[in-house]
Coordinates of C-alpha atoms and ligand atoms in Angstrom, one line a residue:
M1 CA 61.6 12.3 13.7
N2 CA 61.5 11.4 10.2
E3 CA 63.5 13.9 7.7
V4 CA 60.3 14.2 5.6
R5 CA 57.2 14.8 7.6
Y6 CA 54.7 15.2 4.5
S7 CA 54.7 13.4 1.1
V8 CA 52.3 14.8 -1.3
V9 CA 51.5 12.5 -4.1
V10 CA 50.1 13.9 -7.3
P11 CA 48.9 11.6 -10.2
V12 CA 49.4 13.3 -13.5
Y13 CA 48.2 12.4 -17.0
N14 CA 48.2 15.0 -19.7
E15 CA 48.0 18.0 -17.5
E16 CA 50.2 20.4 -19.3
E17 CA 47.7 23.2 -19.0
V18 CA 47.4 22.8 -15.1
I19 CA 50.6 21.4 -14.0
E20 CA 52.4 24.6 -13.5
E21 CA 49.5 26.3 -11.5
S22 CA 49.2 23.2 -9.4
Y23 CA 52.9 23.0 -8.5
R24 CA 52.9 26.8 -7.7
R25 CA 49.7 26.4 -5.5
L26 CA 51.0 23.2 -3.8
K27 CA 54.4 24.7 -3.0
E28 CA 52.7 27.8 -1.5
V29 CA 50.6 25.6 0.9
M30 CA 53.3 23.1 1.7
D31 CA 56.0 26.0 2.3
S32 CA 53.5 27.5 4.9
T33 CA 53.6 24.4 7.1
N34 CA 57.3 25.1 7.8
E35 CA 58.0 21.5 7.8
P36 CA 59.9 19.3 5.6
Y37 CA 58.0 17.7 2.8
E38 CA 58.3 16.1 -0.6
L39 CA 56.2 16.5 -3.8
I40 CA 55.9 13.3 -5.7
F41 CA 54.6 13.9 -9.2
V42 CA 53.6 10.5 -10.7
N43 CA 53.5 10.9 -14.5
D44 CA 51.2 8.3 -15.7
G45 CA 52.3 7.9 -19.4
S46 CA 51.5 11.5 -20.5
H47 CA 51.9 12.2 -24.1
D48 CA 51.8 15.9 -24.1
T49 CA 54.6 18.2 -22.7
T50 CA 53.6 17.4 -19.0
L51 CA 56.9 15.3 -18.4
D52 CA 59.3 18.1 -19.5
K53 CA 57.4 20.5 -17.1
L54 CA 57.8 18.1 -14.3
R55 CA 61.3 17.6 -15.1
S56 CA 61.9 21.3 -15.0
F57 CA 60.4 21.2 -11.5
T58 CA 62.8 18.6 -10.3
A59 CA 65.7 20.4 -11.9
T60 CA 65.1 23.5 -9.7
D61 CA 63.4 22.2 -6.7
S62 CA 65.1 19.5 -4.4
R63 CA 61.9 18.7 -2.7
V64 CA 60.2 17.6 -5.9
R65 CA 60.5 13.9 -6.9
L66 CA 59.3 12.4 -10.0
L67 CA 58.1 8.8 -11.1
S68 CA 57.3 8.5 -14.7
F69 CA 55.5 5.4 -16.1
S70 CA 56.5 3.7 -19.5
R71 CA 52.7 4.0 -20.4
N72 CA 49.3 4.9 -18.9
F73 CA 48.7 2.7 -16.1
G74 CA 45.8 4.5 -14.6
H75 CA 45.1 6.9 -11.9
Q76 CA 44.7 4.1 -9.1
T77 CA 48.0 2.7 -9.9
A78 CA 49.8 6.2 -10.2
I79 CA 48.5 6.9 -6.5
T80 CA 49.7 3.3 -5.4
A81 CA 53.2 3.9 -7.0
G82 CA 53.4 7.4 -5.4
M83 CA 52.6 5.7 -2.0
D84 CA 55.2 3.0 -2.4
H85 CA 57.8 5.6 -2.8
A86 CA 56.7 8.1 -0.3
S87 CA 59.1 8.8 2.8
G88 CA 56.8 11.1 5.1
D89 CA 55.2 10.4 8.2
A90 CA 52.0 11.4 6.7
I91 CA 51.2 11.0 2.9
L92 CA 48.7 13.3 1.2
I93 CA 47.0 12.4 -2.2
I94 CA 45.6 15.0 -4.3
D95 CA 44.4 15.4 -8.1
A96 CA 46.7 17.5 -10.2
D97 CA 43.9 19.5 -11.8
L98 CA 43.0 21.8 -8.6
Q99 CA 39.7 20.5 -8.2
D100 CA 40.8 19.4 -4.7
P101 CA 41.9 22.8 -3.3
P102 CA 45.5 22.2 -1.9
E103 CA 44.6 24.8 1.1
V104 CA 42.3 21.9 2.5
M105 CA 45.4 19.7 3.2
L106 CA 46.2 22.0 6.0
G107 CA 43.0 21.1 7.8
M108 CA 43.8 17.4 7.2
M109 CA 47.1 17.9 8.8
E110 CA 45.6 19.4 11.8
K111 CA 43.4 16.5 12.1
W112 CA 46.4 14.0 11.8
K113 CA 48.1 16.0 14.5
A114 CA 45.2 15.4 16.6
G115 CA 45.6 11.7 16.4
Y116 CA 43.7 10.4 13.3
D117 CA 45.2 8.0 10.9
V118 CA 43.1 8.9 8.0
V119 CA 41.4 12.1 6.8
Y120 CA 39.5 11.9 3.8
G121 CA 38.2 14.7 1.9
K122 CA 34.4 14.8 1.8
R123 CA 32.9 16.6 -1.2
L124 CA 30.0 18.9 0.1
K125 CA 29.4 20.2 -3.3
R126 CA 31.0 19.8 -6.8
E127 CA 31.2 22.9 -8.9
G128 CA 31.6 22.9 -12.8
E129 CA 31.0 19.2 -13.3
T130 CA 28.4 17.7 -15.7
V131 CA 25.0 16.7 -14.4
F132 CA 25.8 13.2 -15.9
K133 CA 29.1 13.0 -13.7
T134 CA 27.6 14.3 -10.6
F135 CA 24.4 11.9 -10.8
T136 CA 26.4 8.9 -11.8
A137 CA 29.0 9.5 -9.1
K138 CA 26.0 9.8 -6.5
V139 CA 24.3 7.1 -7.6
F140 CA 27.3 4.7 -7.7
Y141 CA 28.7 5.8 -4.2
R142 CA 25.3 4.9 -2.8
L143 CA 25.0 1.5 -4.6
L144 CA 28.4 0.5 -3.4
D145 CA 27.7 1.7 0.0
S146 CA 24.7 -0.7 0.1
L147 CA 26.2 -3.6 -1.4
T148 CA 29.5 -3.6 0.6
D149 CA 30.1 -4.6 4.3
V150 CA 33.1 -2.4 4.5
D151 CA 32.0 1.3 5.4
I152 CA 33.5 3.2 2.5
P153 CA 32.2 6.7 3.1
V154 CA 30.1 8.2 0.4
D155 CA 31.1 11.3 -1.7
T156 CA 34.7 10.9 -1.2
G157 CA 37.6 10.4 -3.6
D158 CA 41.2 9.8 -3.4
F159 CA 41.9 13.2 -1.9
R160 CA 42.9 12.3 1.7
L161 CA 45.8 12.1 4.2
I162 CA 47.1 8.9 5.4
D163 CA 49.3 8.0 8.3
R164 CA 52.6 6.2 7.6
R165 CA 51.3 3.0 9.3
V166 CA 48.2 3.1 6.9
C167 CA 50.6 3.6 4.0
D168 CA 52.7 0.7 5.1
T169 CA 49.6 -1.9 5.4
L170 CA 48.7 -0.8 2.0
K171 CA 52.0 -1.5 0.7
S172 CA 51.6 -5.0 2.1
M173 CA 48.5 -5.7 0.0
P174 CA 49.5 -7.0 -3.4
E175 CA 46.2 -6.9 -5.2
R176 CA 46.0 -5.5 -8.6
N177 CA 42.6 -4.2 -9.5
R178 CA 43.0 -1.7 -6.8
Y179 CA 40.2 0.6 -5.6
V180 CA 42.4 2.7 -3.2
R181 CA 39.9 4.6 -1.2
G182 CA 37.9 1.3 -0.4
L183 CA 41.3 -0.3 0.7
I184 CA 42.1 2.6 2.8
S185 CA 38.5 2.1 4.4
W186 CA 39.2 -1.5 4.8
V187 CA 42.4 -1.0 6.8
G188 CA 40.5 0.8 9.6
F189 CA 42.4 2.8 12.4
R190 CA 41.1 6.2 13.2
Q191 CA 39.4 7.8 10.2
T192 CA 37.6 11.0 10.1
A193 CA 36.3 13.8 7.2
E194 CA 37.6 17.0 6.2
E195 CA 34.7 18.5 4.4
Y196 CA 35.4 20.7 1.3
V197 CA 33.9 22.2 -2.0
R198 CA 35.1 20.4 -5.0
E199 CA 36.3 23.2 -7.5
E200 CA 36.0 23.5 -11.1
R201 CA 38.9 22.1 -13.0
F202 CA 41.6 24.8 -13.3
A203 CA 42.1 24.1 -17.3
G204 CA 41.8 21.0 -19.3
E205 CA 39.4 18.3 -19.7
T206 CA 38.7 15.3 -17.5
K207 CA 41.0 12.4 -18.0
Y208 CA 38.3 10.0 -16.9
P209 CA 36.2 9.1 -20.0
I210 CA 33.2 6.8 -19.2
K211 CA 35.3 3.6 -19.9
K212 CA 37.6 4.6 -17.2
M213 CA 34.8 5.5 -14.8
L214 CA 33.2 2.2 -15.4
K215 CA 36.6 0.2 -14.8
L216 CA 36.9 2.2 -11.7
A217 CA 33.3 1.4 -10.4
F218 CA 33.7 -2.3 -11.2
D219 CA 37.1 -2.4 -9.3
G220 CA 35.2 -0.9 -6.4
L221 CA 32.2 -3.3 -6.6
T222 CA 34.1 -6.6 -7.4
S223 CA 36.9 -5.8 -4.7
F224 CA 34.4 -5.1 -1.8
S225 CA 31.2 -7.0 -2.5
Y226 CA 30.2 -10.6 -3.6
K227 CA 26.5 -9.8 -3.6
P228 CA 26.5 -9.6 -7.4
L229 CA 27.7 -13.1 -7.4
R230 CA 25.0 -14.2 -5.0
L231 CA 22.0 -12.7 -7.0
S232 CA 21.9 -15.8 -9.2
S233 CA 21.3 -18.0 -6.2
L234 CA 18.7 -15.8 -5.1
L235 CA 17.0 -15.6 -8.3
G236 CA 17.5 -19.5 -8.7
F237 CA 15.6 -19.8 -5.3
F238 CA 12.9 -17.6 -6.4
V239 CA 12.4 -19.3 -9.6
M240 CA 12.2 -22.7 -7.7
V241 CA 9.5 -21.6 -5.3
L242 CA 7.4 -20.1 -8.4
T243 CA 8.0 -23.5 -10.1
A244 CA 6.6 -25.4 -7.0
L245 CA 3.6 -23.3 -7.0
Y246 CA 3.1 -23.7 -10.7
F247 CA 3.2 -27.3 -10.6
L248 CA 1.0 -27.5 -7.6
F249 CA -1.5 -25.3 -9.9
I250 CA -1.3 -27.7 -12.8
I251 CA -1.6 -30.8 -10.7
I252 CA -4.6 -29.4 -9.2
R253 CA -6.0 -28.2 -12.4
N254 CA -5.6 -31.7 -14.1
I255 CA -7.1 -33.6 -11.5
V256 CA -9.9 -31.5 -10.2
L257 CA -11.0 -29.4 -13.3
E258 CA -9.5 -30.5 -16.6
P259 CA -8.3 -34.0 -16.9
N260 CA -6.9 -33.8 -20.2
L261 CA -4.8 -30.4 -19.7
S262 CA -2.5 -29.8 -22.5
P263 CA 1.0 -31.2 -22.3
L264 CA 2.5 -27.7 -22.9
Y265 CA 1.7 -26.9 -19.4
T266 CA 4.1 -29.6 -18.0
I267 CA 6.7 -28.6 -20.6
A268 CA 6.6 -24.8 -19.5
G269 CA 6.9 -26.1 -15.9
L270 CA 10.0 -28.3 -16.6
I271 CA 11.8 -25.3 -18.4
F272 CA 11.3 -23.2 -15.3
L273 CA 12.5 -26.1 -13.1
L274 CA 15.8 -26.3 -15.3
N275 CA 16.2 -22.7 -15.2
G276 CA 15.8 -22.3 -11.6
I277 CA 18.5 -25.4 -11.1
I278 CA 20.9 -23.7 -13.5
L279 CA 20.6 -20.2 -11.7
L280 CA 21.2 -22.0 -8.3
M281 CA 24.2 -23.8 -9.7
I282 CA 25.7 -20.6 -11.0
G283 CA 25.2 -19.1 -7.3
I284 CA 27.3 -22.1 -6.1
L285 CA 30.0 -21.4 -8.4
G286 CA 29.7 -17.9 -7.4
E287 CA 30.3 -18.9 -3.7
Y288 CA 33.4 -20.8 -4.8
I289 CA 34.7 -17.7 -7.0
S290 CA 34.2 -15.2 -4.3
R291 CA 36.2 -17.4 -1.9
M292 CA 39.1 -17.8 -4.6
S293 CA 38.9 -14.1 -5.1
D294 CA 39.3 -13.6 -1.3
E295 CA 42.5 -15.9 -1.4
S296 CA 43.9 -14.2 -4.5
K297 CA 43.8 -10.8 -3.0
G298 CA 46.4 -11.5 -0.6
R299 CA 45.0 -8.8 2.0
P300 CA 46.4 -9.4 5.6
L301 CA 43.8 -11.4 7.6
Y302 CA 43.9 -8.7 10.2
I303 CA 45.9 -5.5 11.2
I304 CA 47.1 -5.1 14.7
A305 CA 47.1 -1.2 15.7
E306 CA 48.9 -1.9 19.0
K307 CA 50.7 -4.7 20.6
E308 CA 51.6 -4.7 24.2
G309 CA 53.2 -7.1 26.8
F310 CA 54.6 -9.6 24.4
E311 CA 58.1 -8.9 24.7
R312 CA 58.0 -10.8 27.7
N313 CA 57.5 -14.2 26.4
G314 CA 59.4 -13.8 23.4
R315 CA 57.2 -16.1 21.5
G316 CA 53.9 -15.9 19.6
R317 CA 55.0 -14.2 16.2
D318 CA 51.8 -13.9 14.1
T319 CA 52.1 -15.2 10.6
H320 CA 48.8 -14.1 9.0
G321 CA 48.8 -10.4 10.0
E322 CA 50.9 -7.4 8.9
Ligands
LIG20 N1 44.8 10.5 -13.9 C1 46.0 9.7 -14.0 N2 45.9 8.7 -14.9 C2 44.7 8.6 -15.8 C3 43.6 9.3 -15.4 C4 43.6 10.4 -14.6 O1 47.0 9.8 -13.6 O2 44.6 7.6 -16.4 C5 45.0 11.7 -12.9 C6 44.8 13.1 -13.4 O3 45.7 13.8 -14.1 C7 44.3 14.0 -12.2 C8 43.4 12.7 -11.4 O4 44.2 11.5 -11.9 O5 45.5 14.3 -11.6 C9 42.1 12.7 -11.6 O6 41.9 12.7 -12.9 P1 40.5 13.8 -13.4 O7 40.8 15.0 -12.8 O8 40.6 13.7 -15.0 O9 39.4 13.0 -13.0 P2 37.9 13.6 -12.5 O10 38.1 14.8 -11.7 O11 37.4 14.3 -13.9 O12 37.0 12.6 -12.1
LIG21 MG1 39.6 16.0 -11.8

């Protein structure tokens, strides 16, 4: 067995008001497992006293690890760095503000022991968050779900447990604008939910202003859906059909009803036609761009969960998967 059974990854950005309490609660829960663990705090370029506080934890507790970024790289990057440096058999990702109650991790561990590779926290309710945040989150998760082919569960954040093999697969994926929860869904294996009530922030304010929320939403959308790129082909097609009907209309009108119909009708028709062609061409560009995007993501082509009987022939090494 590995020396460290659980790695808890905590991204931290300007959390001086909560970090001591989070550390206390996390330690309490992890001690109760009676299994070896490490707490990895990733300081994402905080400019308050957070870093000093984190350093004081490492000074007194050998199970605490600290990664500190040179500047703010963002929540998703902080989580990624934590996973890259984790050595546990299972990796737990949890926010520093105690909105995700650490006790819920115990339930996740139970499910992991029962054989699941990913146990994601599913929010039944969100306490103490603004109507705006709850509403936008709800709309976004459903929009993303309807636009993507990957089954990304709705109302889940990054609070989850992942098995070592899921973590290793993620490490092999070099893409930059990471939407980690989507990547974890994409990886597959056996996944299940652990339901919980998202608490109010213990102290301090959200570190996710609208700008960061939008960036996350667009990363999620562009990493997992090319439908917006294809919208233009669809519109182009629609405009072309309408244009054809329109020309039919003016031709009939010109011949049957009004032989000297104003040329403005023809000009309007040509404008429709040209716009339709332009939209279609943009859509074709979209098809190429989506394929380039696929190539540049560098995701493995497939992921093998089990392999048996290959030792016998000693050949057949795959070069595309991980
Ligand atoms: N966070 C981070 N970098 C950032 C923004 C946030 O590491 O640029 C951390 C933050 O300290 C917290 C977690 O990510 O542990 C989630 O952030 P927050 O609680 O502010 O988001 P919310 O719960 O409001 O969506
Ligand atoms: Mg929070």
